């Protein structure tokens, strides 16, 4: 995303062109967001006992992202094909993060 934004925009299997015209600045901004999210995941994995606030912030990001996609599909801004396209990379991660945010699930997995 940072180094080849047009390639990312046109070649990602998620049909990104359905979401609007190419904007290289915006794509690079999102590249930075995903680097920060990856670093937060890495920190959380290494510090599971104190990662709850970071996990909740990541959950808010993933859930908000999924809600935007859901709304865009429901109102017709994205084609219905995005139900299937977005499930592995948008909807499933959000659901997993929400489930893992439940305190009893976290305790069972060794977190606090």
mmCIF file of N, CA and C in Angstrom:
data_model
loop_
_atom_site.group_PDB
_atom_site.id
_atom_site.type_symbol
_atom_site.label_atom_id
_atom_site.label_comp_id
_atom_site.label_asym_id
_atom_site.label_seq_id
_atom_site.Cartn_x
_atom_site.Cartn_y
_atom_site.Cartn_z
ATOM 1 N N UNK A 1 0.830 -1.190 0.000
ATOM 2 C CA UNK A 1 0.000 0.000 0.000
ATOM 3 C C UNK A 1 0.875 1.254 0.000
ATOM 4 N N UNK A 2 1.962 1.200 0.740
ATOM 5 C CA UNK A 2 2.816 2.387 0.834
ATOM 6 C C UNK A 2 3.661 2.587 -0.418
ATOM 7 N N UNK A 3 4.182 1.506 -0.968
ATOM 8 C CA UNK A 3 5.128 1.629 -2.073
ATOM 9 C C UNK A 3 4.498 1.471 -3.448
ATOM 10 N N UNK A 4 3.408 0.705 -3.544
ATOM 11 C CA UNK A 4 2.749 0.462 -4.824
ATOM 12 C C UNK A 4 1.234 0.624 -4.675
ATOM 13 N N UNK A 5 0.773 1.836 -4.364
ATOM 14 C CA UNK A 5 -0.660 2.013 -4.071
ATOM 15 C C UNK A 5 -1.582 1.649 -5.231
ATOM 16 N N UNK A 6 -1.203 1.966 -6.454
ATOM 17 C CA UNK A 6 -2.080 1.636 -7.588
ATOM 18 C C UNK A 6 -2.173 0.130 -7.780
ATOM 19 N N UNK A 7 -1.070 -0.569 -7.623
ATOM 20 C CA UNK A 7 -1.089 -2.026 -7.731
ATOM 21 C C UNK A 7 -1.978 -2.632 -6.649
ATOM 22 N N UNK A 8 -1.868 -2.121 -5.423
ATOM 23 C CA UNK A 8 -2.718 -2.609 -4.342
ATOM 24 C C UNK A 8 -4.191 -2.356 -4.684
ATOM 25 N N UNK A 9 -4.492 -1.174 -5.150
ATOM 26 C CA UNK A 9 -5.864 -0.772 -5.454
ATOM 27 C C UNK A 9 -6.468 -1.636 -6.561
ATOM 28 N N UNK A 10 -5.706 -1.906 -7.603
ATOM 29 C CA UNK A 10 -6.261 -2.618 -8.759
ATOM 30 C C UNK A 10 -6.149 -4.133 -8.658
ATOM 31 N N UNK A 11 -5.187 -4.659 -7.909
ATOM 32 C CA UNK A 11 -4.938 -6.103 -7.923
ATOM 33 C C UNK A 11 -5.393 -6.851 -6.680
ATOM 34 N N UNK A 12 -5.842 -6.156 -5.655
ATOM 35 C CA UNK A 12 -6.303 -6.846 -4.459
ATOM 36 C C UNK A 12 -7.591 -7.598 -4.793
ATOM 37 N N UNK A 13 -7.690 -8.859 -4.400
ATOM 38 C CA UNK A 13 -8.901 -9.629 -4.739
ATOM 39 C C UNK A 13 -10.188 -9.075 -4.133
ATOM 40 N N UNK A 14 -10.103 -8.091 -3.254
ATOM 41 C CA UNK A 14 -11.297 -7.559 -2.588
ATOM 42 C C UNK A 14 -12.068 -6.568 -3.443
ATOM 43 N N UNK A 15 -11.734 -6.422 -4.717
ATOM 44 C CA UNK A 15 -12.449 -5.500 -5.608
ATOM 45 C C UNK A 15 -12.502 -4.088 -5.041
ATOM 46 N N UNK A 16 -11.349 -3.580 -4.642
ATOM 47 C CA UNK A 16 -11.259 -2.242 -4.067
ATOM 48 C C UNK A 16 -11.827 -1.165 -4.999
ATOM 49 N N UNK A 17 -11.678 -1.293 -6.324
ATOM 50 C CA UNK A 17 -12.261 -0.249 -7.186
ATOM 51 C C UNK A 17 -13.761 -0.040 -6.994
ATOM 52 N N UNK A 18 -14.466 -1.039 -6.439
ATOM 53 C CA UNK A 18 -15.894 -0.847 -6.140
ATOM 54 C C UNK A 18 -16.117 0.238 -5.102
ATOM 55 N N UNK A 19 -15.090 0.548 -4.298
ATOM 56 C CA UNK A 19 -15.270 1.484 -3.194
ATOM 57 C C UNK A 19 -15.086 2.942 -3.591
ATOM 58 N N UNK A 20 -14.656 3.197 -4.812
ATOM 59 C CA UNK A 20 -14.498 4.573 -5.264
ATOM 60 C C UNK A 20 -13.238 4.759 -6.080
ATOM 61 N N UNK A 21 -13.041 5.968 -6.587
ATOM 62 C CA UNK A 21 -11.886 6.216 -7.444
ATOM 63 C C UNK A 21 -10.568 6.117 -6.668
ATOM 64 N N UNK A 22 -9.512 5.796 -7.397
ATOM 65 C CA UNK A 22 -8.174 5.650 -6.822
ATOM 66 C C UNK A 22 -7.688 6.982 -6.266
ATOM 67 N N UNK A 23 -7.156 6.942 -5.052
ATOM 68 C CA UNK A 23 -6.578 8.104 -4.403
ATOM 69 C C UNK A 23 -5.278 7.632 -3.745
ATOM 70 N N UNK A 24 -4.117 7.885 -4.380
ATOM 71 C CA UNK A 24 -2.865 7.342 -3.846
ATOM 72 C C UNK A 24 -2.552 7.822 -2.428
ATOM 73 N N UNK A 25 -2.896 9.039 -2.107
ATOM 74 C CA UNK A 25 -2.639 9.542 -0.757
ATOM 75 C C UNK A 25 -3.442 8.740 0.271
ATOM 76 N N UNK A 26 -4.702 8.520 -0.017
ATOM 77 C CA UNK A 26 -5.569 7.776 0.899
ATOM 78 C C UNK A 26 -5.090 6.338 1.066
ATOM 79 N N UNK A 27 -4.676 5.703 -0.025
ATOM 80 C CA UNK A 27 -4.177 4.328 0.045
ATOM 81 C C UNK A 27 -2.932 4.269 0.930
ATOM 82 N N UNK A 28 -2.029 5.231 0.766
ATOM 83 C CA UNK A 28 -0.826 5.251 1.613
ATOM 84 C C UNK A 28 -1.186 5.529 3.076
ATOM 85 N N UNK A 29 -2.153 6.411 3.317
ATOM 86 C CA UNK A 29 -2.613 6.644 4.690
ATOM 87 C C UNK A 29 -3.091 5.339 5.317
ATOM 88 N N UNK A 30 -3.871 4.578 4.556
ATOM 89 C CA UNK A 30 -4.360 3.296 5.070
ATOM 90 C C UNK A 30 -3.215 2.318 5.286
ATOM 91 N N UNK A 31 -2.186 2.389 4.456
ATOM 92 C CA UNK A 31 -1.011 1.552 4.665
ATOM 93 C C UNK A 31 -0.389 1.815 6.023
ATOM 94 N N UNK A 32 -0.315 3.082 6.414
ATOM 95 C CA UNK A 32 0.209 3.431 7.734
ATOM 96 C C UNK A 32 -0.709 2.886 8.822
ATOM 97 N N UNK A 33 -2.015 3.006 8.636
ATOM 98 C CA UNK A 33 -2.973 2.479 9.618
ATOM 99 C C UNK A 33 -2.740 0.979 9.822
ATOM 100 N N UNK A 34 -2.575 0.241 8.742
ATOM 101 C CA UNK A 34 -2.391 -1.200 8.868
ATOM 102 C C UNK A 34 -1.049 -1.555 9.493
ATOM 103 N N UNK A 35 -0.018 -0.752 9.293
ATOM 104 C CA UNK A 35 1.251 -0.981 9.988
ATOM 105 C C UNK A 35 1.056 -0.787 11.494
ATOM 106 N N UNK A 36 0.362 0.276 11.874
ATOM 107 C CA UNK A 36 0.101 0.524 13.300
ATOM 108 C C UNK A 36 -0.724 -0.608 13.898
ATOM 109 N N UNK A 37 -1.735 -1.076 13.179
ATOM 110 C CA UNK A 37 -2.562 -2.182 13.664
ATOM 111 C C UNK A 37 -1.704 -3.442 13.828
ATOM 112 N N UNK A 38 -0.836 -3.718 12.862
ATOM 113 C CA UNK A 38 0.036 -4.897 12.962
ATOM 114 C C UNK A 38 0.959 -4.791 14.176
ATOM 115 N N UNK A 39 1.523 -3.623 14.415
ATOM 116 C CA UNK A 39 2.388 -3.435 15.582
ATOM 117 C C UNK A 39 1.595 -3.625 16.880
ATOM 118 N N UNK A 40 0.365 -3.116 16.911
ATOM 119 C CA UNK A 40 -0.472 -3.283 18.097
ATOM 120 C C UNK A 40 -0.795 -4.757 18.330
ATOM 121 N N UNK A 41 -1.073 -5.493 17.257
ATOM 122 C CA UNK A 41 -1.306 -6.935 17.396
ATOM 123 C C UNK A 41 -0.056 -7.622 17.938
ATOM 124 N N UNK A 42 1.100 -7.267 17.405
ATOM 125 C CA UNK A 42 2.349 -7.870 17.874
ATOM 126 C C UNK A 42 2.587 -7.601 19.348
ATOM 127 N N UNK A 43 2.388 -6.352 19.767
ATOM 128 C CA UNK A 43 2.557 -6.006 21.177
ATOM 129 C C UNK A 43 1.569 -6.788 22.034
ATOM 130 N N UNK A 44 0.325 -6.860 21.584
ATOM 131 C CA UNK A 44 -0.701 -7.569 22.350
ATOM 132 C C UNK A 44 -0.361 -9.045 22.513
ATOM 133 N N UNK A 45 0.150 -9.651 21.457
ATOM 134 C CA UNK A 45 0.493 -11.075 21.524
ATOM 135 C C UNK A 45 1.620 -11.328 22.527
ATOM 136 N N UNK A 46 2.539 -10.403 22.624
ATOM 137 C CA UNK A 46 3.667 -10.561 23.538
ATOM 138 C C UNK A 46 3.333 -10.116 24.966
ATOM 139 N N UNK A 47 2.258 -9.370 25.129
ATOM 140 C CA UNK A 47 1.878 -8.832 26.441
ATOM 141 C C UNK A 47 0.413 -9.124 26.733
ATOM 142 N N UNK A 48 0.013 -10.366 26.564
ATOM 143 C CA UNK A 48 -1.400 -10.723 26.660
ATOM 144 C C UNK A 48 -2.001 -10.334 28.009
ATOM 145 N N UNK A 49 -1.201 -10.375 29.068
ATOM 146 C CA UNK A 49 -1.732 -10.076 30.398
ATOM 147 C C UNK A 49 -2.097 -8.604 30.567
ATOM 148 N N UNK A 50 -1.541 -7.708 29.753
ATOM 149 C CA UNK A 50 -1.890 -6.283 29.878
ATOM 150 C C UNK A 50 -2.357 -5.667 28.570
ATOM 151 N N UNK A 51 -2.856 -6.505 27.677
ATOM 152 C CA UNK A 51 -3.226 -6.011 26.340
ATOM 153 C C UNK A 51 -4.696 -5.637 26.184
ATOM 154 N N UNK A 52 -5.486 -5.752 27.217
ATOM 155 C CA UNK A 52 -6.933 -5.485 27.070
ATOM 156 C C UNK A 52 -7.246 -4.121 26.449
ATOM 157 N N UNK A 53 -6.662 -3.016 26.906
ATOM 158 C CA UNK A 53 -6.992 -1.726 26.270
ATOM 159 C C UNK A 53 -6.624 -1.686 24.776
ATOM 160 N N UNK A 54 -5.490 -2.271 24.446
ATOM 161 C CA UNK A 54 -5.083 -2.304 23.035
ATOM 162 C C UNK A 54 -6.037 -3.183 22.245
ATOM 163 N N UNK A 55 -6.401 -4.325 22.825
ATOM 164 C CA UNK A 55 -7.348 -5.217 22.149
ATOM 165 C C UNK A 55 -8.689 -4.521 21.914
ATOM 166 N N UNK A 56 -9.165 -3.787 22.891
ATOM 167 C CA UNK A 56 -10.437 -3.081 22.721
ATOM 168 C C UNK A 56 -10.340 -2.015 21.631
ATOM 169 N N UNK A 57 -9.206 -1.328 21.547
ATOM 170 C CA UNK A 57 -9.022 -0.339 20.477
ATOM 171 C C UNK A 57 -8.992 -1.025 19.113
ATOM 172 N N UNK A 58 -8.282 -2.143 19.015
ATOM 173 C CA UNK A 58 -8.260 -2.895 17.753
ATOM 174 C C UNK A 58 -9.650 -3.409 17.398
ATOM 175 N N UNK A 59 -10.390 -3.857 18.406
ATOM 176 C CA UNK A 59 -11.753 -4.344 18.176
ATOM 177 C C UNK A 59 -12.636 -3.215 17.645
ATOM 178 N N UNK A 60 -12.487 -2.019 18.201
ATOM 179 C CA UNK A 60 -13.270 -0.875 17.712
ATOM 180 C C UNK A 60 -12.937 -0.585 16.249
ATOM 181 N N UNK A 61 -11.659 -0.655 15.894
ATOM 182 C CA UNK A 61 -11.266 -0.438 14.499
ATOM 183 C C UNK A 61 -11.894 -1.488 13.587
ATOM 184 N N UNK A 62 -11.717 -2.780 13.933
ATOM 185 C CA UNK A 62 -12.229 -3.852 13.075
ATOM 186 C C UNK A 62 -13.752 -3.835 13.003
ATOM 187 N N UNK A 63 -14.424 -3.584 14.129
ATOM 188 C CA UNK A 63 -15.895 -3.545 14.119
ATOM 189 C C UNK A 63 -16.395 -2.348 13.320
ATOM 190 N N UNK A 64 -15.763 -1.193 13.495
ATOM 191 C CA UNK A 64 -16.161 -0.017 12.714
ATOM 192 C C UNK A 64 -15.958 -0.228 11.230
ATOM 193 N N UNK A 65 -14.832 -0.823 10.867
ATOM 194 C CA UNK A 65 -14.548 -1.132 9.464
ATOM 195 C C UNK A 65 -15.621 -2.067 8.900
ATOM 196 N N UNK A 66 -15.969 -3.086 9.668
ATOM 197 C CA UNK A 66 -16.996 -4.032 9.218
ATOM 198 C C UNK A 66 -18.358 -3.358 9.091
ATOM 199 N N UNK A 67 -18.691 -2.477 10.027
ATOM 200 C CA UNK A 67 -19.982 -1.783 9.958
ATOM 201 C C UNK A 67 -20.072 -0.878 8.733
ATOM 202 N N UNK A 68 -18.971 -0.244 8.373
ATOM 203 C CA UNK A 68 -18.966 0.584 7.156
ATOM 204 C C UNK A 68 -19.215 -0.281 5.934
ATOM 205 N N UNK A 69 -18.533 -1.439 5.862
ATOM 206 C CA UNK A 69 -18.751 -2.341 4.727
ATOM 207 C C UNK A 69 -20.190 -2.857 4.713
ATOM 208 N N UNK A 70 -20.693 -3.233 5.871
ATOM 209 C CA UNK A 70 -22.068 -3.722 5.978
ATOM 210 C C UNK A 70 -23.052 -2.667 5.477
ATOM 211 N N UNK A 71 -22.905 -1.442 5.934
ATOM 212 C CA UNK A 71 -23.805 -0.368 5.510
ATOM 213 C C UNK A 71 -23.700 -0.127 4.009
ATOM 214 N N UNK A 72 -22.475 -0.139 3.476
ATOM 215 C CA UNK A 72 -22.302 0.094 2.044
ATOM 216 C C UNK A 72 -22.947 -0.998 1.201
ATOM 217 N N UNK A 73 -22.899 -2.233 1.677
ATOM 218 C CA UNK A 73 -23.549 -3.325 0.939
ATOM 219 C C UNK A 73 -25.063 -3.200 1.046
ATOM 220 N N UNK A 74 -25.566 -2.961 2.243
ATOM 221 C CA UNK A 74 -27.018 -2.905 2.471
ATOM 222 C C UNK A 74 -27.669 -1.789 1.664
ATOM 223 N N UNK A 75 -27.036 -0.610 1.599
ATOM 224 C CA UNK A 75 -27.657 0.502 0.873
ATOM 225 C C UNK A 75 -27.289 0.532 -0.609
ATOM 226 N N UNK A 76 -26.450 -0.404 -1.052
ATOM 227 C CA UNK A 76 -26.163 -0.519 -2.476
ATOM 228 C C UNK A 76 -24.943 0.238 -2.972
ATOM 229 N N UNK A 77 -24.126 0.793 -2.063
ATOM 230 C CA UNK A 77 -22.897 1.460 -2.522
ATOM 231 C C UNK A 77 -21.844 0.450 -2.948
ATOM 232 N N UNK A 78 -21.947 -0.764 -2.430
ATOM 233 C CA UNK A 78 -21.101 -1.873 -2.865
ATOM 234 C C UNK A 78 -22.014 -2.973 -3.379
ATOM 235 N N UNK A 79 -21.588 -3.706 -4.411
ATOM 236 C CA UNK A 79 -22.425 -4.792 -4.934
ATOM 237 C C UNK A 79 -22.558 -5.929 -3.914
ATOM 238 N N UNK A 80 -23.616 -6.710 -4.060
ATOM 239 C CA UNK A 80 -23.873 -7.821 -3.133
ATOM 240 C C UNK A 80 -22.762 -8.860 -3.136
ATOM 241 N N UNK A 81 -21.936 -8.876 -4.167
ATOM 242 C CA UNK A 81 -20.807 -9.809 -4.204
ATOM 243 C C UNK A 81 -19.855 -9.569 -3.037
ATOM 244 N N UNK A 82 -19.922 -8.391 -2.436
ATOM 245 C CA UNK A 82 -19.029 -8.085 -1.319
ATOM 246 C C UNK A 82 -19.402 -8.813 -0.031
ATOM 247 N N UNK A 83 -20.604 -9.403 0.046
ATOM 248 C CA UNK A 83 -20.898 -10.248 1.209
ATOM 249 C C UNK A 83 -19.844 -11.346 1.279
ATOM 250 N N UNK A 84 -19.590 -11.991 0.160
ATOM 251 C CA UNK A 84 -18.614 -13.085 0.110
ATOM 252 C C UNK A 84 -17.182 -12.550 0.083
ATOM 253 N N UNK A 85 -16.942 -11.528 -0.704
ATOM 254 C CA UNK A 85 -15.593 -10.959 -0.828
ATOM 255 C C UNK A 85 -15.093 -10.445 0.515
ATOM 256 N N UNK A 86 -15.957 -9.785 1.286
ATOM 257 C CA UNK A 86 -15.543 -9.133 2.526
ATOM 258 C C UNK A 86 -15.571 -10.048 3.755
ATOM 259 N N UNK A 87 -16.159 -11.223 3.630
ATOM 260 C CA UNK A 87 -16.258 -12.099 4.797
ATOM 261 C C UNK A 87 -14.894 -12.475 5.381
ATOM 262 N N UNK A 88 -13.937 -12.974 4.590
ATOM 263 C CA UNK A 88 -12.678 -13.389 5.224
ATOM 264 C C UNK A 88 -11.813 -12.241 5.742
ATOM 265 N N UNK A 89 -11.804 -11.114 5.092
ATOM 266 C CA UNK A 89 -10.897 -10.039 5.469
ATOM 267 C C UNK A 89 -11.498 -8.904 6.262
ATOM 268 N N UNK A 90 -12.843 -8.854 6.338
ATOM 269 C CA UNK A 90 -13.501 -7.737 7.031
ATOM 270 C C UNK A 90 -14.441 -8.255 8.130
ATOM 271 N N UNK A 91 -15.412 -9.078 7.757
ATOM 272 C CA UNK A 91 -16.427 -9.500 8.726
ATOM 273 C C UNK A 91 -15.899 -10.523 9.734
ATOM 274 N N UNK A 92 -15.191 -11.550 9.261
ATOM 275 C CA UNK A 92 -14.683 -12.585 10.178
ATOM 276 C C UNK A 92 -13.702 -12.008 11.200
ATOM 277 N N UNK A 93 -12.713 -11.200 10.781
ATOM 278 C CA UNK A 93 -11.816 -10.633 11.804
ATOM 279 C C UNK A 93 -12.554 -9.795 12.841
ATOM 280 N N UNK A 94 -13.548 -9.035 12.420
ATOM 281 C CA UNK A 94 -14.310 -8.219 13.385
ATOM 282 C C UNK A 94 -15.028 -9.113 14.384
ATOM 283 N N UNK A 95 -15.661 -10.164 13.898
ATOM 284 C CA UNK A 95 -16.364 -11.078 14.807
ATOM 285 C C UNK A 95 -15.400 -11.763 15.767
ATOM 286 N N UNK A 96 -14.249 -12.180 15.273
ATOM 287 C CA UNK A 96 -13.248 -12.822 16.132
ATOM 288 C C UNK A 96 -12.774 -11.854 17.213
ATOM 289 N N UNK A 97 -12.501 -10.614 16.825
ATOM 290 C CA UNK A 97 -12.036 -9.621 17.801
ATOM 291 C C UNK A 97 -13.103 -9.350 18.853
ATOM 292 N N UNK A 98 -14.369 -9.294 18.438
ATOM 293 C CA UNK A 98 -15.463 -9.063 19.388
ATOM 294 C C UNK A 98 -15.566 -10.227 20.373
ATOM 295 N N UNK A 99 -15.517 -11.452 19.862
ATOM 296 C CA UNK A 99 -15.594 -12.627 20.740
ATOM 297 C C UNK A 99 -14.425 -12.631 21.710
ATOM 298 N N UNK A 100 -13.218 -12.338 21.228
ATOM 299 C CA UNK A 100 -12.036 -12.342 22.093
ATOM 300 C C UNK A 100 -12.045 -11.197 23.106
ATOM 301 N N UNK A 101 -12.872 -10.191 22.880
ATOM 302 C CA UNK A 101 -12.978 -9.080 23.836
ATOM 303 C C UNK A 101 -13.852 -9.435 25.032
ATOM 304 N N UNK A 102 -14.621 -10.509 24.925
ATOM 305 C CA UNK A 102 -15.480 -10.936 26.036
ATOM 306 C C UNK A 102 -14.574 -11.441 27.160
ATOM 307 N N UNK A 103 -14.719 -10.886 28.367
ATOM 308 C CA UNK A 103 -13.804 -11.225 29.458
ATOM 309 C C UNK A 103 -13.675 -12.732 29.737
ATOM 310 N N UNK A 104 -14.773 -13.479 29.722
ATOM 311 C CA UNK A 104 -14.682 -14.908 30.022
ATOM 312 C C UNK A 104 -13.896 -15.672 28.953
ATOM 313 N N UNK A 105 -14.001 -15.244 27.724
ATOM 314 C CA UNK A 105 -13.228 -15.873 26.637
ATOM 315 C C UNK A 105 -11.748 -15.551 26.818
ATOM 316 N N UNK A 106 -11.441 -14.298 27.108
ATOM 317 C CA UNK A 106 -10.041 -13.906 27.314
ATOM 318 C C UNK A 106 -9.421 -14.675 28.485
ATOM 319 N N UNK A 107 -10.170 -14.817 29.571
ATOM 320 C CA UNK A 107 -9.633 -15.548 30.732
ATOM 321 C C UNK A 107 -9.328 -17.009 30.360
ATOM 322 N N UNK A 108 -10.234 -17.598 29.593
ATOM 323 C CA UNK A 108 -10.045 -18.984 29.186
ATOM 324 C C UNK A 108 -8.806 -19.128 28.307
ATOM 325 N N UNK A 109 -8.448 -18.088 27.555
ATOM 326 C CA UNK A 109 -7.281 -18.133 26.673
ATOM 327 C C UNK A 109 -6.009 -17.665 27.374
ATOM 328 N N UNK A 110 -6.115 -17.297 28.628
ATOM 329 C CA UNK A 110 -4.932 -16.921 29.385
ATOM 330 C C UNK A 110 -4.706 -15.429 29.532
ATOM 331 N N UNK A 111 -5.602 -14.606 29.015
ATOM 332 C CA UNK A 111 -5.471 -13.162 29.172
ATOM 333 C C UNK A 111 -6.240 -12.679 30.379
ATOM 334 N N UNK A 112 -6.194 -11.364 30.625
ATOM 335 C CA UNK A 112 -6.953 -10.822 31.756
ATOM 336 C C UNK A 112 -8.135 -10.034 31.271
#
